[in-house]
CSV table of C-alpha atoms and ligand atoms in Angstrom, one decimal:
chain,number,residue,atom,x,y,z
I,1,MET,CA,-17.1,-0.3,-2.7
I,2,LYS,CA,-13.5,-0.8,-3.9
I,3,LYS,CA,-11.0,1.9,-3.1
I,4,ASP,CA,-8.2,2.9,-5.5
I,5,PHE,CA,-4.9,4.6,-4.6
I,6,LEU,CA,-4.1,6.8,-7.5
I,7,SER,CA,-3.0,9.8,-5.4
I,8,ILE,CA,-2.0,10.2,-1.7
I,9,THR,CA,-5.1,12.3,-1.4
I,10,ASP,CA,-7.2,9.2,-2.0
I,11,LEU,CA,-6.4,8.2,1.7
I,12,THR,CA,-7.9,9.9,4.7
I,13,GLU,CA,-5.6,11.0,7.5
I,14,ASN,CA,-7.0,8.1,9.6
I,15,GLU,CA,-6.2,5.6,6.9
I,16,ILE,CA,-2.7,7.0,6.6
I,17,MET,CA,-2.2,6.6,10.3
I,18,HIS,CA,-3.4,3.0,10.1
I,19,VAL,CA,-1.1,2.2,7.1
I,20,PHE,CA,1.9,3.7,9.0
I,21,ALA,CA,1.1,1.7,12.1
I,22,ARG,CA,0.9,-1.5,10.1
I,23,ALA,CA,4.0,-0.6,8.1
I,24,ASP,CA,5.9,-0.1,11.4
I,25,ALA,CA,4.6,-3.5,12.6
I,26,PHE,CA,5.7,-5.2,9.4
I,27,LYS,CA,9.1,-3.6,9.7
I,28,LYS,CA,9.4,-5.0,13.2
I,29,GLY,CA,8.6,-8.5,11.8
I,30,GLU,CA,4.9,-8.9,12.1
I,31,ARG,CA,3.4,-11.5,9.7
I,32,SER,CA,0.1,-11.4,7.9
I,33,SER,CA,-1.7,-13.7,5.5
I,34,ALA,CA,-4.0,-10.9,4.3
I,35,LEU,CA,-3.4,-11.8,0.6
I,36,SER,CA,-3.7,-15.5,1.1
I,37,SER,CA,-5.2,-17.1,-2.1
I,38,LYS,CA,-5.2,-13.7,-3.8
I,39,SER,CA,-3.5,-12.5,-6.9
I,40,VAL,CA,-2.2,-9.1,-7.8
I,41,VAL,CA,-1.4,-8.1,-11.4
I,42,LEU,CA,1.5,-5.7,-11.7
I,43,VAL,CA,1.3,-3.8,-15.0
I,44,PHE,CA,4.6,-2.1,-15.8
I,45,GLU,CA,4.6,0.0,-19.0
I,46,LYS,CA,7.9,1.7,-17.8
I,47,ALA,CA,11.1,0.3,-16.3
I,48,SER,CA,11.4,-0.3,-12.5
I,49,THR,CA,13.7,-1.9,-10.0
I,50,ARG,CA,12.5,-0.9,-6.5
I,51,THR,CA,8.7,-0.6,-7.2
I,52,ARG,CA,8.5,-3.9,-9.0
I,53,VAL,CA,10.6,-5.9,-6.6
I,54,SER,CA,9.1,-4.4,-3.4
I,55,PHE,CA,5.6,-5.1,-4.7
I,56,GLU,CA,6.4,-8.6,-5.7
I,57,ALA,CA,8.2,-9.4,-2.5
I,58,GLY,CA,5.4,-7.7,-0.4
I,59,ILE,CA,2.7,-9.7,-2.1
I,60,SER,CA,4.6,-12.9,-1.5
I,61,ARG,CA,5.1,-12.0,2.2
I,62,LEU,CA,1.4,-11.5,2.6
I,63,GLY,CA,0.7,-14.9,1.1
I,64,GLY,CA,-0.5,-13.6,-2.3
I,65,HIS,CA,0.6,-14.3,-5.8
I,66,PRO,CA,2.1,-11.5,-8.0
I,67,VAL,CA,1.7,-11.6,-11.8
I,68,VAL,CA,3.8,-9.1,-13.8
I,69,LEU,CA,2.5,-7.9,-17.2
I,70,THR,CA,4.8,-5.8,-19.5
I,71,PRO,CA,3.7,-4.4,-22.9
I,72,ASP,CA,6.2,-6.5,-24.8
I,73,ALA,CA,4.8,-9.7,-23.3
I,74,SER,CA,1.1,-9.0,-23.2
I,75,GLN,CA,-1.7,-8.0,-25.5
I,76,MET,CA,-1.6,-4.4,-24.1
I,77,GLY,CA,1.6,-3.8,-26.1
I,78,ARG,CA,-0.3,-4.9,-29.2
I,79,GLY,CA,-3.1,-2.4,-28.7
I,80,GLU,CA,-5.7,-4.2,-26.6
I,81,PRO,CA,-7.6,-1.3,-25.0
I,82,ILE,CA,-7.2,-0.5,-21.3
I,83,LYS,CA,-10.9,-0.8,-20.7
I,84,ASP,CA,-10.9,-4.4,-22.0
I,85,THR,CA,-7.7,-5.3,-20.0
I,86,ALA,CA,-9.2,-3.8,-16.8
I,87,ARG,CA,-12.4,-6.0,-17.0
I,88,ILE,CA,-10.4,-9.2,-17.8
I,89,LEU,CA,-7.9,-8.6,-15.0
I,90,SER,CA,-10.7,-7.8,-12.5
I,91,GLY,CA,-11.9,-11.4,-12.9
I,92,TYR,CA,-8.6,-13.1,-12.3
I,93,ALA,CA,-7.0,-10.8,-9.7
I,94,HIS,CA,-7.8,-9.0,-6.5
I,95,ALA,CA,-5.9,-5.8,-7.2
I,96,ILE,CA,-4.0,-4.1,-10.1
I,97,VAL,CA,-0.8,-2.2,-9.6
I,98,MET,CA,0.1,-0.1,-12.6
I,99,ARG,CA,3.1,2.0,-13.7
I,100,THR,CA,2.4,4.0,-16.9
I,101,PHE,CA,2.9,7.2,-18.8
I,102,GLY,CA,-0.1,9.6,-19.0
I,103,HIS,CA,-2.1,9.7,-15.7
I,104,SER,CA,-5.4,9.3,-17.7
I,105,ARG,CA,-4.3,5.7,-18.5
I,106,ILE,CA,-4.4,4.7,-14.8
I,107,GLU,CA,-7.6,6.7,-14.3
I,108,GLU,CA,-9.1,4.7,-17.2
I,109,MET,CA,-7.9,1.4,-15.7
I,110,ALA,CA,-9.4,2.4,-12.3
I,111,SER,CA,-12.7,3.4,-13.8
I,112,TRP,CA,-13.1,0.0,-15.6
I,113,ALA,CA,-11.6,-2.3,-13.0
I,114,ASP,CA,-13.8,-3.5,-10.2
I,115,VAL,CA,-10.7,-4.3,-8.0
I,116,PRO,CA,-8.5,-1.7,-6.3
I,117,VAL,CA,-6.0,0.0,-8.6
I,118,ILE,CA,-2.7,1.2,-7.1
I,119,ASN,CA,-0.6,3.9,-8.8
I,120,ALA,CA,3.0,2.7,-9.1
I,121,LEU,CA,4.0,5.9,-10.9
I,122,THR,CA,2.6,8.0,-13.8
I,123,ASP,CA,4.0,11.0,-15.5
I,124,LEU,CA,2.0,13.1,-13.0
I,125,LEU,CA,2.3,11.3,-9.6
I,126,HIS,CA,4.3,8.8,-7.7
I,127,PRO,CA,2.2,8.4,-4.6
I,128,CYS,CA,3.6,5.0,-3.2
I,129,GLN,CA,7.0,6.6,-3.1
I,130,VAL,CA,6.0,9.8,-1.3
I,131,LEU,CA,3.7,8.0,1.1
I,132,SER,CA,6.6,5.8,2.0
I,133,ASP,CA,8.9,8.8,2.2
I,134,CYS,CA,6.6,10.5,4.7
I,135,PHE,CA,6.6,7.3,6.8
I,136,THR,CA,10.4,7.4,6.7
I,137,LEU,CA,10.4,11.0,7.8
I,138,LYS,CA,7.9,10.5,10.6
I,139,GLN,CA,9.8,7.6,11.9
I,140,ARG,CA,12.8,9.9,12.3
I,141,PHE,CA,11.3,13.3,13.2
I,142,GLY,CA,7.8,12.4,14.6
I,143,ASP,CA,5.1,14.9,13.8
I,144,LEU,CA,5.9,16.8,10.5
I,145,ARG,CA,3.5,19.7,11.2
I,146,GLY,CA,5.2,23.0,10.7
I,147,ARG,CA,8.5,21.4,9.7
I,148,LYS,CA,10.2,22.6,6.5
I,149,ILE,CA,10.9,20.2,3.7
I,150,GLY,CA,12.9,21.4,0.6
I,151,TRP,CA,12.6,20.2,-2.9
I,152,VAL,CA,15.4,21.0,-5.4
I,153,GLY,CA,15.1,20.3,-9.1
I,154,ASP,CA,12.4,19.2,-11.5
I,155,GLY,CA,8.7,19.9,-10.7
I,156,ASN,CA,7.9,16.3,-11.7
I,157,ASN,CA,5.7,13.4,-10.6
I,158,MET,CA,7.6,13.3,-7.3
I,159,ALA,CA,7.3,17.0,-6.6
I,160,ASN,CA,3.6,16.9,-7.4
I,161,SER,CA,3.1,14.0,-4.9
I,162,TRP,CA,5.0,15.9,-2.2
I,163,ILE,CA,2.7,18.9,-2.9
I,164,ASN,CA,-0.3,16.5,-2.4
I,165,ALA,CA,1.3,15.2,0.8
I,166,ALA,CA,1.8,18.7,2.2
I,167,SER,CA,-1.8,19.3,3.1
I,168,LEU,CA,-2.2,15.8,4.7
I,169,PHE,CA,1.0,16.0,6.9
I,170,GLY,CA,1.0,19.7,7.5
I,171,PHE,CA,4.7,20.4,6.7
I,172,ASP,CA,5.9,23.5,4.9
I,173,LEU,CA,7.1,22.6,1.4
I,174,TRP,CA,9.6,24.8,-0.4
I,175,LEU,CA,10.3,23.9,-4.0
I,176,ALA,CA,13.2,25.4,-6.0
I,177,CYS,CA,12.7,24.5,-9.7
I,178,PRO,CA,14.3,26.1,-12.8
I,179,GLU,CA,12.1,28.5,-14.7
I,180,GLY,CA,9.6,26.5,-16.9
I,181,PHE,CA,10.1,23.3,-14.9
I,182,GLY,CA,7.8,23.9,-12.0
I,183,PRO,CA,5.2,21.5,-10.7
I,184,GLU,CA,1.7,21.1,-12.0
I,185,ARG,CA,-0.2,24.3,-11.3
I,186,LYS,CA,-3.6,22.6,-10.8
I,187,ILE,CA,-2.1,20.3,-8.2
I,188,MET,CA,-0.5,23.3,-6.4
I,189,ASP,CA,-3.8,25.2,-6.4
I,190,ALA,CA,-5.8,22.3,-5.1
I,191,ALA,CA,-3.3,21.6,-2.3
I,192,ILE,CA,-3.3,25.3,-1.3
I,193,SER,CA,-7.1,25.3,-1.2
I,194,ARG,CA,-6.8,22.3,1.2
I,195,GLY,CA,-4.6,24.4,3.5
I,196,ALA,CA,-1.1,23.3,2.3
I,197,ARG,CA,1.7,25.8,2.8
I,198,ILE,CA,3.8,25.7,-0.3
I,199,GLU,CA,6.5,28.1,-1.5
I,200,LEU,CA,7.8,28.1,-5.1
I,201,VAL,CA,11.2,29.7,-5.3
I,202,GLY,CA,14.0,30.0,-7.9
I,203,ASP,CA,17.0,29.6,-5.7
I,204,PRO,CA,17.8,26.1,-4.2
I,205,ARG,CA,19.4,27.8,-1.2
I,206,ASP,CA,15.9,29.2,-0.2
I,207,ALA,CA,14.5,25.6,-0.4
I,208,ALA,CA,17.3,24.1,1.6
I,209,ARG,CA,17.7,26.7,4.4
I,210,ASP,CA,16.7,25.3,7.8
I,211,ALA,CA,14.9,22.3,6.1
I,212,ILE,CA,14.8,19.0,7.9
I,213,ALA,CA,14.9,17.2,4.6
I,214,VAL,CA,16.3,18.2,1.2
I,215,ASN,CA,14.8,16.2,-1.6
I,216,THR,CA,15.7,15.8,-5.2
I,217,ASP,CA,15.1,13.5,-8.2
I,218,VAL,CA,16.4,13.0,-11.7
I,219,TRP,CA,16.5,15.9,-14.1
I,220,ALA,CA,15.0,13.8,-17.0
I,221,SER,CA,12.3,11.4,-15.9
I,222,MET,CA,11.3,8.2,-17.8
I,223,GLY,CA,9.8,9.3,-21.1
I,224,GLN,CA,11.9,12.5,-21.3
I,225,GLU,CA,15.1,10.9,-22.5
I,226,GLN,CA,15.3,13.1,-25.6
I,227,GLU,CA,15.2,16.2,-23.4
I,228,ALA,CA,18.2,15.0,-21.3
I,229,GLY,CA,20.8,17.3,-22.9
I,230,LEU,CA,18.6,20.4,-22.8
I,231,ARG,CA,17.6,19.7,-19.2
I,232,GLU,CA,21.2,19.3,-18.1
I,233,GLU,CA,21.8,22.9,-19.4
I,234,LYS,CA,18.7,24.3,-17.7
I,235,PHE,CA,19.2,22.5,-14.3
I,236,LYS,CA,22.8,23.7,-13.8
I,237,GLY,CA,23.0,25.1,-10.3
I,238,PHE,CA,20.3,22.8,-9.1
I,239,GLN,CA,22.6,20.0,-7.8
I,240,VAL,CA,22.2,19.1,-4.1
I,241,ASP,CA,25.9,19.2,-2.9
I,242,SER,CA,27.5,19.7,0.5
I,243,ASP,CA,27.4,23.5,0.3
I,244,LEU,CA,23.6,23.3,-0.1
I,245,MET,CA,23.2,20.6,2.6
I,246,ALA,CA,25.2,22.9,5.0
I,247,LEU,CA,22.3,25.4,4.9
I,248,ALA,CA,19.8,22.8,6.0
I,249,ALA,CA,19.0,22.1,9.7
I,250,SER,CA,21.8,20.5,11.6
I,251,ASN,CA,20.0,17.1,11.8
I,252,ALA,CA,18.7,17.4,8.2
I,253,VAL,CA,18.6,14.4,5.9
I,254,PHE,CA,19.1,14.0,2.1
I,255,MET,CA,16.3,12.2,0.3
I,256,HIS,CA,16.1,10.8,-3.3
I,257,CYS,CA,13.6,8.2,-4.6
I,258,LEU,CA,16.4,6.7,-6.8
I,259,PRO,CA,17.7,5.9,-9.3
I,260,ALA,CA,20.2,8.7,-8.8
I,261,HIS,CA,22.5,10.4,-11.3
I,262,ARG,CA,25.7,11.3,-9.3
I,263,GLY,CA,27.2,14.5,-10.6
I,264,GLN,CA,23.8,15.8,-11.9
I,265,GLU,CA,21.0,16.3,-9.4
I,266,VAL,CA,23.2,15.1,-6.4
I,267,SER,CA,26.9,15.0,-5.7
I,268,GLU,CA,28.5,11.6,-4.9
I,269,GLU,CA,29.5,13.1,-1.6
I,270,VAL,CA,26.0,13.9,-0.5
I,271,LEU,CA,24.5,10.7,-1.8
I,272,GLU,CA,27.0,8.6,0.1
I,273,SER,CA,27.1,10.8,3.2
I,274,PRO,CA,25.7,9.8,6.7
I,275,ARG,CA,22.9,12.4,6.0
I,276,SER,CA,21.6,10.4,3.1
I,277,ILE,CA,18.6,8.2,3.9
I,278,VAL,CA,18.0,6.9,0.4
I,279,TRP,CA,18.6,3.2,1.3
I,280,GLU,CA,16.1,3.4,4.2
I,281,GLN,CA,13.6,5.1,1.9
I,282,ALA,CA,13.9,2.3,-0.6
I,283,LEU,CA,13.5,-0.4,2.1
I,284,ASN,CA,10.4,1.3,3.6
I,285,ARG,CA,8.6,1.0,0.2
I,286,LEU,CA,8.2,-2.8,1.0
I,287,TYR,CA,6.5,-2.3,4.4
I,288,VAL,CA,4.3,0.7,3.4
I,289,GLN,CA,3.1,-1.0,0.3
I,290,MET,CA,2.3,-4.2,2.3
I,291,ALA,CA,0.2,-2.1,4.7
I,292,LEU,CA,-1.4,-0.3,1.8
I,293,MET,CA,-2.4,-3.6,0.0
I,294,GLU,CA,-3.7,-5.0,3.3
I,295,LEU,CA,-5.9,-1.9,3.7
I,296,LEU,CA,-7.2,-1.7,0.1
I,297,MET,CA,-7.8,-5.5,-0.3
I,298,GLN,CA,-9.3,-6.3,3.1
I,299,GLU,CA,-12.9,-6.1,1.9
I,300,ARG,CA,-12.7,-8.3,-1.1
I,301,ASN,CA,-13.1,-12.0,-0.7
I,302,GLY,CA,-13.2,-14.8,-3.2
X,1,CP,N1,11.9,4.9,-6.8
X,1,CP,C1,11.4,4.1,-7.7
X,1,CP,O1,10.2,4.1,-7.9
X,1,CP,O2,12.3,3.3,-8.3
X,1,CP,P1,12.0,2.2,-9.5
X,1,CP,O3,11.9,3.1,-10.7
X,1,CP,O4,13.3,1.4,-9.5
X,1,CP,O5,10.8,1.5,-9.2
X,2,NVA,N1,10.7,11.1,-11.7
X,2,NVA,C1,11.3,9.8,-12.0
X,2,NVA,C2,11.0,8.9,-10.8
X,2,NVA,C3,11.6,7.5,-11.0
X,2,NVA,C4,11.3,6.6,-9.8
X,2,NVA,C5,10.7,9.2,-13.2
X,2,NVA,O1,9.4,9.4,-13.4
X,2,NVA,O2,11.4,8.6,-14.0
């Protein structure tokens, strides 16, 4: 049976431990030819720098061949249905990595494809990023159980994925979002029912206080460009600056998935400060995704 990765919750705790151990080995220079003679199709319906390059590079390092499809250069952009594309790609490739808009598009791809489908970001979730961010935090702080992590800003795909991660890693997640811009209620409720400890607050200071990590993301995500002006108004007061970081734990780090907008969700000073681990986060995407592909693609031959 193939296994997809559409959400962090698609992995068991044991699988996550295995992925992190392999990612650590890859980071230390371990080589693998797990994808030798295998192809991976990367469907990008939205822009990307880190995700696209880290997947392409990771596939090459594992001995595989990446094929990138974008809407303008494929029949997908001319209206060929996902269910048709999924069945065609399954014959040529051994996995499909997809970045798209509505989450239902990747669910449809996964339901029709008979190879593993990996979520490279949807409007709802960004699981590869948050899985990798949890690896980055565990490398620095060890066990995350009972530690406080703060989220400041939009309750977007990143925030939703942090909520999913909270029950798996056992940290306390405090989210400060402007009124009307909170995370997806269904994801919160499901995480809480799995035992996640999540606090939704209105004041960024409550999210940052004593946290080991203060996290933020853009105020207007891809697809929300027309709302950028309105969001800039509504998100005033939700910038992670030095005053906010001063409330966090003395060894706290600043996190951002990037790209960052200096002067909006984060000040230049914080982004460039020694507390900022954004470059390490971006680098770790490569190793964690290599480990993830190795896990998901291990059963499939031919
Ligand atoms: N963080 C992240 O996913 O970056 P890209 O949009 O550049 O892939
Ligand atoms: N929330 C952002 C993340 C970009 C990596 C977006 O969806 O555009």
